[in-house]
């Protein structure tokens, strides 16, 4: 696989001081991903920066099409050949964007693992679930097949697992059964011999987690791991991920549209909209003091347990990825939009709990405030309302945006699946 890559910011390992371990396990800087299409280039991810420390859980949230899964696929080197990738993705002080396919395969499934959203398409239907997990262990943990072909492994699996044939396959199988028991799959020895179609949705997700942690990865990417599961199974899967992280000190990148899940398990959150990160903060800070209008809308979409809540749909639609506005992509839908929102995407403004949107004033379209302070709290937002200069006069009235803000502190969405 040969991507058109521009990694000017990357540094090779030989240029680094190997005596100083990296402070961040994963460090993404100014990542942009563009795909060709008949309608023109589609910029799925634009200037995304994100970091994860060892043992930390970071949530990546946003609507469908916001660029969350593309970001994850870029980390793993799973994008199609036609994708153009700009920026930097460093893992444990190694630049991933310059690695060959063979080098990436050594990392995938070993040091970085992923729980995919669609478990049905992630498991091979013609191999038992146990065979698939044991193969992962042999591939990355120096337990070879000893000349056994995949077909022979599938057809003669029971023979190879017999006590009269103690092989490396048998050792990896024993580890697989232990993993099944670890993730709460009942009757693990029997279940390991079954095929994916014999598993329920929750059981498939547990099997995928077993596969993902089989080599004790440093980073686990969970892409919507609880989609289509009922709330009881969802809670069990979230508890399992939390237990795995605590046991192995694994960092987790948790991709979801469910703000309730984020609040439960994440240490920090990055909010994406139309391919850009618009706000990032510690989880408690984000939920208590959301700053970006889009973040406020996501939080307002969570129904109240008290009942009687009226959800006010957010007007407009996500911009066409082939024809994004030149300024803030949320501007056309934002009830607080100002004239300069159309000019260019605002820089990142560090904020504190006390920061409130600044008073509006008249000004030119290019008068975008510059960042006003360092980042003391880890809470930052790409929104001109929090710049060091006053924000500009609103470009439209609430009635023109199709919504009324009377008696409301924050905009809301319709609560549907982003």
mmCIF file of C-alpha atoms in Angstrom:
data_model
loop_
_atom_site.group_PDB
_atom_site.id
_atom_site.type_symbol
_atom_site.label_atom_id
_atom_site.label_comp_id
_atom_site.label_asym_id
_atom_site.label_seq_id
_atom_site.Cartn_x
_atom_site.Cartn_y
_atom_site.Cartn_z
ATOM 1 C CA UNK A 1 0.000 0.000 0.000
ATOM 2 C CA UNK A 2 1.437 3.338 -1.031
ATOM 3 C CA UNK A 3 -0.352 6.471 0.161
ATOM 4 C CA UNK A 4 0.422 9.972 -1.046
ATOM 5 C CA UNK A 5 1.886 11.109 2.247
ATOM 6 C CA UNK A 6 3.225 14.489 3.276
ATOM 7 C CA UNK A 7 4.845 14.011 6.653
ATOM 8 C CA UNK A 8 7.089 17.046 6.896
ATOM 9 C CA UNK A 9 6.579 17.265 10.647
ATOM 10 C CA UNK A 10 7.706 13.680 11.231
ATOM 11 C CA UNK A 11 11.003 12.934 12.901
ATOM 12 C CA UNK A 12 12.786 9.620 12.568
ATOM 13 C CA UNK A 13 13.685 7.542 15.572
ATOM 14 C CA UNK A 14 17.387 8.191 14.994
ATOM 15 C CA UNK A 15 16.789 11.909 15.428
ATOM 16 C CA UNK A 16 15.360 11.409 18.901
ATOM 17 C CA UNK A 17 17.006 10.975 22.242
ATOM 18 C CA UNK A 18 16.122 7.374 22.994
ATOM 19 C CA UNK A 19 17.051 7.846 26.659
ATOM 20 C CA UNK A 20 13.944 10.009 27.145
ATOM 21 C CA UNK A 21 10.705 8.025 26.868
ATOM 22 C CA UNK A 22 7.819 9.768 25.074
ATOM 23 C CA UNK A 23 5.366 11.624 27.293
ATOM 24 C CA UNK A 24 2.481 10.649 25.009
ATOM 25 C CA UNK A 25 1.768 7.124 23.859
ATOM 26 C CA UNK A 26 -0.119 8.460 20.817
ATOM 27 C CA UNK A 27 0.462 11.937 19.429
ATOM 28 C CA UNK A 28 -1.508 13.042 16.361
ATOM 29 C CA UNK A 29 -0.590 16.433 14.953
ATOM 30 C CA UNK A 30 -2.288 18.392 12.145
ATOM 31 C CA UNK A 31 -3.690 15.234 10.558
ATOM 32 C CA UNK A 32 -5.636 15.707 7.328
ATOM 33 C CA UNK A 33 -7.057 12.916 5.154
ATOM 34 C CA UNK A 34 -8.486 13.506 1.678
ATOM 35 C CA UNK A 35 -10.171 11.010 -0.653
ATOM 36 C CA UNK A 36 -10.738 11.515 -4.390
ATOM 37 C CA UNK A 37 -14.294 11.344 -5.725
ATOM 38 C CA UNK A 38 -16.194 12.138 -8.901
ATOM 39 C CA UNK A 39 -17.541 15.292 -7.247
ATOM 40 C CA UNK A 40 -14.061 16.402 -6.218
ATOM 41 C CA UNK A 41 -11.692 15.860 -3.284
ATOM 42 C CA UNK A 42 -13.382 14.854 -0.037
ATOM 43 C CA UNK A 43 -11.495 16.093 3.015
ATOM 44 C CA UNK A 44 -12.694 13.650 5.662
ATOM 45 C CA UNK A 45 -10.311 14.868 8.371
ATOM 46 C CA UNK A 46 -8.833 18.359 8.627
ATOM 47 C CA UNK A 47 -5.940 19.441 10.873
ATOM 48 C CA UNK A 48 -6.818 17.081 13.718
ATOM 49 C CA UNK A 49 -4.495 17.040 16.730
ATOM 50 C CA UNK A 50 -4.988 14.532 19.521
ATOM 51 C CA UNK A 51 -2.848 12.882 22.188
ATOM 52 C CA UNK A 52 -3.280 9.926 24.530
ATOM 53 C CA UNK A 53 -1.153 9.111 27.552
ATOM 54 C CA UNK A 54 -0.380 5.549 28.686
ATOM 55 C CA UNK A 55 -3.316 4.074 30.592
ATOM 56 C CA UNK A 56 -5.659 6.933 29.662
ATOM 57 C CA UNK A 57 -9.102 6.746 28.052
ATOM 58 C CA UNK A 58 -9.852 9.475 25.517
ATOM 59 C CA UNK A 59 -13.268 9.799 23.920
ATOM 60 C CA UNK A 60 -13.642 10.886 20.301
ATOM 61 C CA UNK A 61 -17.244 11.966 19.758
ATOM 62 C CA UNK A 62 -19.317 13.454 16.972
ATOM 63 C CA UNK A 63 -21.936 12.743 14.344
ATOM 64 C CA UNK A 64 -21.603 10.114 11.634
ATOM 65 C CA UNK A 65 -19.305 11.483 8.969
ATOM 66 C CA UNK A 66 -17.379 13.662 11.413
ATOM 67 C CA UNK A 67 -14.120 11.817 10.721
ATOM 68 C CA UNK A 68 -13.837 9.666 13.848
ATOM 69 C CA UNK A 69 -13.457 6.293 12.133
ATOM 70 C CA UNK A 70 -11.195 7.721 9.419
ATOM 71 C CA UNK A 71 -8.896 8.999 12.155
ATOM 72 C CA UNK A 72 -8.788 5.514 13.700
ATOM 73 C CA UNK A 73 -8.150 3.839 10.333
ATOM 74 C CA UNK A 74 -5.277 6.244 9.704
ATOM 75 C CA UNK A 75 -3.630 5.257 12.977
ATOM 76 C CA UNK A 76 -3.787 1.589 11.957
ATOM 77 C CA UNK A 77 -2.760 2.181 8.343
ATOM 78 C CA UNK A 78 -6.027 0.771 6.987
ATOM 79 C CA UNK A 79 -6.956 3.486 4.498
ATOM 80 C CA UNK A 80 -7.258 2.796 0.793
ATOM 81 C CA UNK A 81 -4.308 3.554 -1.451
ATOM 82 C CA UNK A 82 -5.922 6.608 -3.013
ATOM 83 C CA UNK A 83 -6.121 8.465 0.308
ATOM 84 C CA UNK A 84 -3.875 11.476 0.743
ATOM 85 C CA UNK A 85 -2.558 11.799 4.296
ATOM 86 C CA UNK A 86 -0.906 14.942 5.650
ATOM 87 C CA UNK A 87 0.419 15.555 9.133
ATOM 88 C CA UNK A 88 1.931 13.324 11.779
ATOM 89 C CA UNK A 89 0.846 10.229 13.720
ATOM 90 C CA UNK A 90 3.409 9.154 16.314
ATOM 91 C CA UNK A 91 3.011 6.064 18.459
ATOM 92 C CA UNK A 92 5.491 5.448 21.265
ATOM 93 C CA UNK A 93 7.945 7.812 19.602
ATOM 94 C CA UNK A 94 7.566 6.117 16.193
ATOM 95 C CA UNK A 95 6.185 7.851 13.117
ATOM 96 C CA UNK A 96 3.457 5.541 11.809
ATOM 97 C CA UNK A 97 2.836 7.361 8.523
ATOM 98 C CA UNK A 98 6.289 6.483 7.184
ATOM 99 C CA UNK A 99 6.193 2.790 8.078
ATOM 100 C CA UNK A 100 5.853 0.064 5.463
ATOM 101 C CA UNK A 101 2.892 -2.292 5.321
ATOM 102 C CA UNK A 102 4.973 -5.086 6.866
ATOM 103 C CA UNK A 103 6.048 -2.826 9.722
ATOM 104 C CA UNK A 104 2.456 -1.772 10.355
ATOM 105 C CA UNK A 105 1.293 -5.394 10.388
ATOM 106 C CA UNK A 106 3.759 -6.085 13.189
ATOM 107 C CA UNK A 107 2.144 -3.303 15.230
ATOM 108 C CA UNK A 108 -1.518 -3.987 14.392
ATOM 109 C CA UNK A 109 -3.034 -6.601 16.659
ATOM 110 C CA UNK A 110 0.039 -6.546 18.869
ATOM 111 C CA UNK A 111 0.807 -3.095 20.296
ATOM 112 C CA UNK A 112 -2.306 -1.449 18.818
ATOM 113 C CA UNK A 113 -5.587 -3.363 18.656
ATOM 114 C CA UNK A 114 -9.057 -2.369 17.538
ATOM 115 C CA UNK A 115 -12.587 -3.394 18.438
ATOM 116 C CA UNK A 116 -14.561 -2.804 15.253
ATOM 117 C CA UNK A 117 -18.120 -1.542 15.141
ATOM 118 C CA UNK A 118 -19.442 -4.322 12.897
ATOM 119 C CA UNK A 119 -18.563 -7.563 14.671
ATOM 120 C CA UNK A 120 -20.415 -9.589 12.044
ATOM 121 C CA UNK A 121 -18.015 -8.521 9.295
ATOM 122 C CA UNK A 122 -14.932 -8.631 11.544
ATOM 123 C CA UNK A 123 -15.034 -12.370 12.232
ATOM 124 C CA UNK A 124 -14.315 -14.978 9.546
ATOM 125 C CA UNK A 125 -17.516 -17.052 9.133
ATOM 126 C CA UNK A 126 -15.691 -20.226 8.007
ATOM 127 C CA UNK A 127 -13.309 -20.505 10.975
ATOM 128 C CA UNK A 128 -14.207 -21.120 14.587
ATOM 129 C CA UNK A 129 -13.897 -18.089 16.821
ATOM 130 C CA UNK A 130 -11.238 -19.854 18.867
ATOM 131 C CA UNK A 131 -9.130 -20.563 15.780
ATOM 132 C CA UNK A 132 -9.190 -16.899 14.800
ATOM 133 C CA UNK A 133 -8.022 -15.701 18.204
ATOM 134 C CA UNK A 134 -5.337 -18.362 18.570
ATOM 135 C CA UNK A 135 -4.008 -17.403 15.136
ATOM 136 C CA UNK A 136 -3.638 -13.811 16.335
ATOM 137 C CA UNK A 137 -1.637 -15.008 19.331
ATOM 138 C CA UNK A 138 0.684 -17.146 17.193
ATOM 139 C CA UNK A 139 1.189 -14.327 14.700
ATOM 140 C CA UNK A 140 2.288 -11.731 17.239
ATOM 141 C CA UNK A 141 3.676 -13.777 20.092
ATOM 142 C CA UNK A 142 6.251 -15.904 18.254
ATOM 143 C CA UNK A 143 4.171 -19.082 18.443
ATOM 144 C CA UNK A 144 4.404 -20.343 14.829
ATOM 145 C CA UNK A 145 2.075 -22.743 13.084
ATOM 146 C CA UNK A 146 4.997 -25.181 12.644
ATOM 147 C CA UNK A 147 4.289 -25.707 8.965
ATOM 148 C CA UNK A 148 0.544 -26.125 9.422
ATOM 149 C CA UNK A 149 -1.477 -24.461 6.691
ATOM 150 C CA UNK A 150 -4.614 -22.474 7.442
ATOM 151 C CA UNK A 151 -6.730 -25.185 5.795
ATOM 152 C CA UNK A 152 -5.044 -27.888 7.871
ATOM 153 C CA UNK A 153 -5.460 -25.762 10.965
ATOM 154 C CA UNK A 154 -9.192 -25.470 10.301
ATOM 155 C CA UNK A 155 -9.851 -29.085 9.296
ATOM 156 C CA UNK A 156 -7.490 -30.787 11.754
ATOM 157 C CA UNK A 157 -7.979 -28.353 14.616
ATOM 158 C CA UNK A 158 -9.366 -30.920 17.044
ATOM 159 C CA UNK A 159 -6.543 -33.366 16.292
ATOM 160 C CA UNK A 160 -3.890 -30.709 16.813
ATOM 161 C CA UNK A 161 -5.450 -29.810 20.133
ATOM 162 C CA UNK A 162 -5.332 -33.386 21.422
ATOM 163 C CA UNK A 163 -2.938 -34.251 24.242
ATOM 164 C CA UNK A 164 -1.083 -36.677 21.956
ATOM 165 C CA UNK A 165 0.005 -33.783 19.738
ATOM 166 C CA UNK A 166 1.400 -31.061 22.051
ATOM 167 C CA UNK A 167 2.132 -28.221 19.636
ATOM 168 C CA UNK A 168 2.502 -24.463 19.668
ATOM 169 C CA UNK A 169 -1.022 -24.423 18.279
ATOM 170 C CA UNK A 170 -2.152 -26.144 21.455
ATOM 171 C CA UNK A 171 -0.433 -23.565 23.638
ATOM 172 C CA UNK A 172 -2.081 -20.707 21.761
ATOM 173 C CA UNK A 173 -5.404 -22.537 22.047
ATOM 174 C CA UNK A 174 -5.025 -22.792 25.815
ATOM 175 C CA UNK A 175 -4.395 -19.050 25.957
ATOM 176 C CA UNK A 176 -7.510 -18.502 23.831
ATOM 177 C CA UNK A 177 -9.692 -20.482 26.222
ATOM 178 C CA UNK A 178 -8.254 -18.472 29.116
ATOM 179 C CA UNK A 179 -9.150 -15.251 27.281
ATOM 180 C CA UNK A 180 -12.702 -16.464 26.716
ATOM 181 C CA UNK A 181 -13.030 -17.063 30.431
ATOM 182 C CA UNK A 182 -11.433 -13.685 31.158
ATOM 183 C CA UNK A 183 -13.998 -11.749 29.092
ATOM 184 C CA UNK A 184 -16.939 -13.609 30.590
ATOM 185 C CA UNK A 185 -17.861 -16.039 27.804
ATOM 186 C CA UNK A 186 -19.589 -19.030 29.448
ATOM 187 C CA UNK A 187 -18.386 -22.589 28.738
ATOM 188 C CA UNK A 188 -15.214 -21.190 27.122
ATOM 189 C CA UNK A 189 -13.836 -24.513 25.867
ATOM 190 C CA UNK A 190 -17.055 -25.270 24.005
ATOM 191 C CA UNK A 191 -17.629 -21.717 22.792
ATOM 192 C CA UNK A 192 -14.128 -21.546 21.329
ATOM 193 C CA UNK A 193 -15.079 -24.425 19.009
ATOM 194 C CA UNK A 194 -18.151 -22.622 17.686
ATOM 195 C CA UNK A 195 -18.521 -20.405 14.614
ATOM 196 C CA UNK A 196 -19.475 -16.700 14.595
ATOM 197 C CA UNK A 197 -23.060 -17.380 13.483
ATOM 198 C CA UNK A 198 -23.595 -19.345 16.698
ATOM 199 C CA UNK A 199 -22.830 -16.267 18.811
ATOM 200 C CA UNK A 200 -25.216 -13.551 19.946
ATOM 201 C CA UNK A 201 -24.339 -9.902 19.342
ATOM 202 C CA UNK A 202 -23.062 -9.410 22.865
ATOM 203 C CA UNK A 203 -21.063 -12.642 22.703
ATOM 204 C CA UNK A 204 -19.441 -11.584 19.421
ATOM 205 C CA UNK A 205 -18.416 -8.311 21.022
ATOM 206 C CA UNK A 206 -16.858 -10.184 23.935
ATOM 207 C CA UNK A 207 -14.980 -12.385 21.465
ATOM 208 C CA UNK A 208 -13.713 -9.288 19.640
ATOM 209 C CA UNK A 209 -12.489 -7.872 22.939
ATOM 210 C CA UNK A 210 -10.744 -11.182 23.671
ATOM 211 C CA UNK A 211 -9.018 -10.976 20.293
ATOM 212 C CA UNK A 212 -8.098 -7.320 20.832
ATOM 213 C CA UNK A 213 -6.466 -7.939 24.219
ATOM 214 C CA UNK A 214 -4.876 -11.283 23.300
ATOM 215 C CA UNK A 215 -1.458 -9.662 22.926
ATOM 216 C CA UNK A 216 -1.909 -7.108 25.729
ATOM 217 C CA UNK A 217 -1.783 -4.015 23.497
ATOM 218 C CA UNK A 218 -0.526 -0.635 24.642
ATOM 219 C CA UNK A 219 -3.376 1.087 22.780
ATOM 220 C CA UNK A 220 -6.905 -0.205 22.258
ATOM 221 C CA UNK A 221 -9.122 1.581 19.722
ATOM 222 C CA UNK A 222 -12.806 0.918 20.369
ATOM 223 C CA UNK A 223 -14.957 2.063 17.438
ATOM 224 C CA UNK A 224 -18.599 2.205 18.597
ATOM 225 C CA UNK A 225 -18.149 -1.074 20.529
ATOM 226 C CA UNK A 226 -21.652 -1.005 22.029
ATOM 227 C CA UNK A 227 -23.650 -0.175 18.891
ATOM 228 C CA UNK A 228 -26.821 -2.295 18.499
ATOM 229 C CA UNK A 229 -26.445 -3.798 21.979
ATOM 230 C CA UNK A 230 -29.170 -3.472 24.590
ATOM 231 C CA UNK A 231 -28.416 -1.350 27.647
ATOM 232 C CA UNK A 232 -27.673 -4.321 29.905
ATOM 233 C CA UNK A 233 -25.114 -5.841 27.520
ATOM 234 C CA UNK A 234 -23.720 -2.358 26.843
ATOM 235 C CA UNK A 235 -23.035 -1.857 30.543
ATOM 236 C CA UNK A 236 -21.307 -5.248 30.741
ATOM 237 C CA UNK A 237 -19.088 -4.468 27.733
ATOM 238 C CA UNK A 238 -18.123 -1.068 29.162
ATOM 239 C CA UNK A 239 -17.270 -2.658 32.508
ATOM 240 C CA UNK A 240 -15.178 -5.261 30.688
ATOM 241 C CA UNK A 241 -13.196 -2.627 28.775
ATOM 242 C CA UNK A 242 -12.623 -0.774 32.040
ATOM 243 C CA UNK A 243 -11.383 -3.956 33.739
ATOM 244 C CA UNK A 244 -9.050 -4.767 30.850
ATOM 245 C CA UNK A 245 -7.596 -1.269 30.951
ATOM 246 C CA UNK A 246 -6.997 -1.458 34.689
ATOM 247 C CA UNK A 247 -5.360 -4.895 34.449
ATOM 248 C CA UNK A 248 -3.055 -4.213 31.491
ATOM 249 C CA UNK A 249 -2.639 -0.406 31.868
ATOM 250 C CA UNK A 250 -3.886 -0.080 28.294
ATOM 251 C CA UNK A 251 -4.643 3.307 26.758
ATOM 252 C CA UNK A 252 -8.057 3.472 25.076
ATOM 253 C CA UNK A 253 -9.312 5.633 22.217
ATOM 254 C CA UNK A 254 -13.086 5.323 22.550
ATOM 255 C CA UNK A 255 -15.021 6.374 19.437
ATOM 256 C CA UNK A 256 -18.724 6.986 19.957
ATOM 257 C CA UNK A 257 -21.668 9.307 19.427
ATOM 258 C CA UNK A 258 -23.104 8.491 22.864
ATOM 259 C CA UNK A 259 -22.276 11.266 25.317
ATOM 260 C CA UNK A 260 -23.615 9.185 28.205
ATOM 261 C CA UNK A 261 -21.010 6.497 27.531
ATOM 262 C CA UNK A 262 -18.294 9.141 27.275
ATOM 263 C CA UNK A 263 -19.234 10.553 30.662
ATOM 264 C CA UNK A 264 -19.003 7.097 32.200
ATOM 265 C CA UNK A 265 -15.611 5.867 31.025
ATOM 266 C CA UNK A 266 -13.475 8.642 29.487
ATOM 267 C CA UNK A 267 -10.790 10.776 31.146
ATOM 268 C CA UNK A 268 -10.707 13.346 28.358
ATOM 269 C CA UNK A 269 -12.901 14.111 25.352
ATOM 270 C CA UNK A 270 -12.329 15.511 21.867
ATOM 271 C CA UNK A 271 -15.455 16.649 20.006
ATOM 272 C CA UNK A 272 -15.385 16.401 16.194
ATOM 273 C CA UNK A 273 -17.630 18.087 13.666
ATOM 274 C CA UNK A 274 -17.287 17.837 9.866
ATOM 275 C CA UNK A 275 -13.751 16.481 10.069
ATOM 276 C CA UNK A 276 -12.419 18.937 12.659
ATOM 277 C CA UNK A 277 -11.892 18.850 16.399
ATOM 278 C CA UNK A 278 -13.931 21.785 17.723
ATOM 279 C CA UNK A 279 -13.450 21.289 21.473
ATOM 280 C CA UNK A 280 -11.344 19.205 23.831
ATOM 281 C CA UNK A 281 -11.409 19.012 27.616
ATOM 282 C CA UNK A 282 -11.266 16.741 30.653
ATOM 283 C CA UNK A 283 -14.565 14.865 30.776
ATOM 284 C CA UNK A 284 -15.898 16.420 33.980
ATOM 285 C CA UNK A 285 -15.023 19.893 32.728
ATOM 286 C CA UNK A 286 -16.659 19.340 29.345
ATOM 287 C CA UNK A 287 -19.929 18.123 30.827
ATOM 288 C CA UNK A 288 -20.057 20.834 33.479
ATOM 289 C CA UNK A 289 -18.937 23.728 31.278
ATOM 290 C CA UNK A 290 -19.302 22.983 27.535
ATOM 291 C CA UNK A 291 -18.138 25.911 25.432
ATOM 292 C CA UNK A 292 -18.565 25.212 21.729
ATOM 293 C CA UNK A 293 -22.186 25.559 20.526
ATOM 294 C CA UNK A 294 -21.970 22.130 18.893
ATOM 295 C CA UNK A 295 -20.822 20.490 22.132
ATOM 296 C CA UNK A 296 -23.682 22.195 23.927
ATOM 297 C CA UNK A 297 -26.068 20.806 21.322
ATOM 298 C CA UNK A 298 -24.743 17.267 21.785
ATOM 299 C CA UNK A 299 -25.191 17.461 25.542
ATOM 300 C CA UNK A 300 -28.658 18.939 25.232
ATOM 301 C CA UNK A 301 -29.625 15.967 23.060
ATOM 302 C CA UNK A 302 -29.398 13.654 26.085
ATOM 303 C CA UNK A 303 -32.959 13.138 27.396
ATOM 304 C CA UNK A 304 -33.515 14.007 31.040
ATOM 305 C CA UNK A 305 -34.493 11.236 33.438
ATOM 306 C CA UNK A 306 -36.901 13.672 35.066
ATOM 307 C CA UNK A 307 -39.124 13.681 31.973
ATOM 308 C CA UNK A 308 -41.088 16.557 30.517
ATOM 309 C CA UNK A 309 -38.131 17.730 28.453
ATOM 310 C CA UNK A 310 -38.773 19.201 25.019
ATOM 311 C CA UNK A 311 -35.958 18.544 22.569
ATOM 312 C CA UNK A 312 -35.393 21.484 20.244
ATOM 313 C CA UNK A 313 -33.902 20.171 16.964
ATOM 314 C CA UNK A 314 -30.832 21.917 15.661
ATOM 315 C CA UNK A 315 -31.621 23.538 12.326
ATOM 316 C CA UNK A 316 -29.654 22.666 9.197
ATOM 317 C CA UNK A 317 -27.497 19.740 8.157
ATOM 318 C CA UNK A 318 -23.877 18.669 8.282
ATOM 319 C CA UNK A 319 -22.051 20.364 5.377
ATOM 320 C CA UNK A 320 -21.354 18.460 2.182
ATOM 321 C CA UNK A 321 -17.784 17.099 2.543
ATOM 322 C CA UNK A 322 -17.056 18.123 -1.054
ATOM 323 C CA UNK A 323 -18.257 21.684 -0.451
ATOM 324 C CA UNK A 324 -17.433 22.743 3.090
ATOM 325 C CA UNK A 325 -17.791 26.400 4.122
ATOM 326 C CA UNK A 326 -14.491 28.316 4.243
ATOM 327 C CA UNK A 327 -14.887 29.248 7.897
ATOM 328 C CA UNK A 328 -16.272 27.312 10.832
ATOM 329 C CA UNK A 329 -18.144 24.254 9.458
ATOM 330 C CA UNK A 330 -20.763 24.618 12.183
ATOM 331 C CA UNK A 331 -21.379 28.266 11.309
ATOM 332 C CA UNK A 332 -24.411 27.733 9.024
ATOM 333 C CA UNK A 333 -26.221 25.885 11.845
ATOM 334 C CA UNK A 334 -24.988 27.900 14.816
ATOM 335 C CA UNK A 335 -27.427 30.306 16.502
ATOM 336 C CA UNK A 336 -24.456 32.232 17.927
ATOM 337 C CA UNK A 337 -22.632 32.618 14.597
ATOM 338 C CA UNK A 338 -20.899 35.921 13.915
ATOM 339 C CA UNK A 339 -19.653 37.603 10.769
ATOM 340 C CA UNK A 340 -16.100 36.317 11.156
ATOM 341 C CA UNK A 341 -17.309 32.714 11.378
ATOM 342 C CA UNK A 342 -17.502 32.780 7.574
ATOM 343 C CA UNK A 343 -13.911 33.977 7.170
ATOM 344 C CA UNK A 344 -11.749 31.060 8.293
ATOM 345 C CA UNK A 345 -11.696 28.279 10.834
ATOM 346 C CA UNK A 346 -10.794 29.853 14.191
ATOM 347 C CA UNK A 347 -7.629 28.878 16.057
ATOM 348 C CA UNK A 348 -7.784 26.978 19.312
ATOM 349 C CA UNK A 349 -8.585 29.158 22.316
ATOM 350 C CA UNK A 350 -7.730 27.819 25.796
ATOM 351 C CA UNK A 351 -10.610 28.485 28.185
ATOM 352 C CA UNK A 352 -11.375 28.209 31.885
ATOM 353 C CA UNK A 353 -14.541 27.441 33.792
ATOM 354 C CA UNK A 354 -15.262 31.155 34.171
ATOM 355 C CA UNK A 355 -14.949 31.954 30.473
ATOM 356 C CA UNK A 356 -18.192 32.988 28.829
ATOM 357 C CA UNK A 357 -18.839 34.053 25.225
ATOM 358 C CA UNK A 358 -17.552 37.569 24.669
ATOM 359 C CA UNK A 359 -19.793 40.544 23.801
ATOM 360 C CA UNK A 360 -20.373 41.019 20.100
ATOM 361 C CA UNK A 361 -19.147 44.018 18.148
ATOM 362 C CA UNK A 362 -19.039 45.156 14.559
ATOM 363 C CA UNK A 363 -16.046 44.109 12.522
ATOM 364 C CA UNK A 364 -14.708 42.759 9.260
ATOM 365 C CA UNK A 365 -14.932 39.172 8.138
ATOM 366 C CA UNK A 366 -11.192 38.633 8.581
ATOM 367 C CA UNK A 367 -11.103 39.955 12.138
ATOM 368 C CA UNK A 368 -10.704 36.570 13.831
ATOM 369 C CA UNK A 369 -9.407 36.811 17.419
ATOM 370 C CA UNK A 370 -6.025 35.284 18.237
ATOM 371 C CA UNK A 371 -5.462 32.909 21.170
ATOM 372 C CA UNK A 372 -5.319 34.883 24.416
ATOM 373 C CA UNK A 373 -3.530 32.671 26.928
ATOM 374 C CA UNK A 374 -1.760 29.392 27.494
ATOM 375 C CA UNK A 375 -3.745 26.211 28.185
ATOM 376 C CA UNK A 376 -3.805 25.829 32.004
ATOM 377 C CA UNK A 377 -6.805 23.494 32.268
ATOM 378 C CA UNK A 378 -6.604 21.270 29.189
ATOM 379 C CA UNK A 379 -9.885 22.797 28.002
ATOM 380 C CA UNK A 380 -9.739 24.472 24.608
ATOM 381 C CA UNK A 381 -12.246 25.386 21.919
ATOM 382 C CA UNK A 382 -12.187 26.434 18.261
ATOM 383 C CA UNK A 383 -14.768 29.215 18.497
ATOM 384 C CA UNK A 384 -14.368 32.972 18.028
ATOM 385 C CA UNK A 385 -16.724 33.613 20.938
ATOM 386 C CA UNK A 386 -13.824 32.804 23.255
ATOM 387 C CA UNK A 387 -11.074 34.794 21.520
ATOM 388 C CA UNK A 388 -9.040 37.601 23.056
ATOM 389 C CA UNK A 389 -10.841 40.177 20.963
ATOM 390 C CA UNK A 390 -14.573 40.633 21.084
ATOM 391 C CA UNK A 391 -16.546 38.426 18.753
ATOM 392 C CA UNK A 392 -18.190 40.092 15.820
ATOM 393 C CA UNK A 393 -21.800 41.044 15.225
ATOM 394 C CA UNK A 394 -24.185 38.142 14.599
ATOM 395 C CA UNK A 395 -24.642 37.385 10.935
ATOM 396 C CA UNK A 396 -28.284 36.331 11.413
ATOM 397 C CA UNK A 397 -31.012 36.591 13.982
ATOM 398 C CA UNK A 398 -32.367 33.533 15.822
ATOM 399 C CA UNK A 399 -35.479 33.652 13.653
ATOM 400 C CA UNK A 400 -33.347 33.587 10.521
ATOM 401 C CA UNK A 401 -31.582 30.470 11.760
ATOM 402 C CA UNK A 402 -34.921 28.736 12.193
ATOM 403 C CA UNK A 403 -34.847 28.518 15.972
ATOM 404 C CA UNK A 404 -35.630 30.556 19.069
ATOM 405 C CA UNK A 405 -33.231 30.793 21.981
ATOM 406 C CA UNK A 406 -35.667 32.243 24.466
ATOM 407 C CA UNK A 407 -35.223 30.848 27.965
ATOM 408 C CA UNK A 408 -32.459 28.511 26.778
ATOM 409 C CA UNK A 409 -28.816 28.551 27.738
ATOM 410 C CA UNK A 410 -27.640 26.197 25.018
ATOM 411 C CA UNK A 411 -28.654 24.988 21.552
ATOM 412 C CA UNK A 412 -29.948 21.459 21.227
ATOM 413 C CA UNK A 413 -30.109 18.658 18.699
ATOM 414 C CA UNK A 414 -32.852 16.193 17.940
ATOM 415 C CA UNK A 415 -31.170 13.473 19.960
ATOM 416 C CA UNK A 416 -30.976 11.079 17.021
ATOM 417 C CA UNK A 417 -27.925 8.956 16.363
ATOM 418 C CA UNK A 418 -25.156 11.271 15.156
#
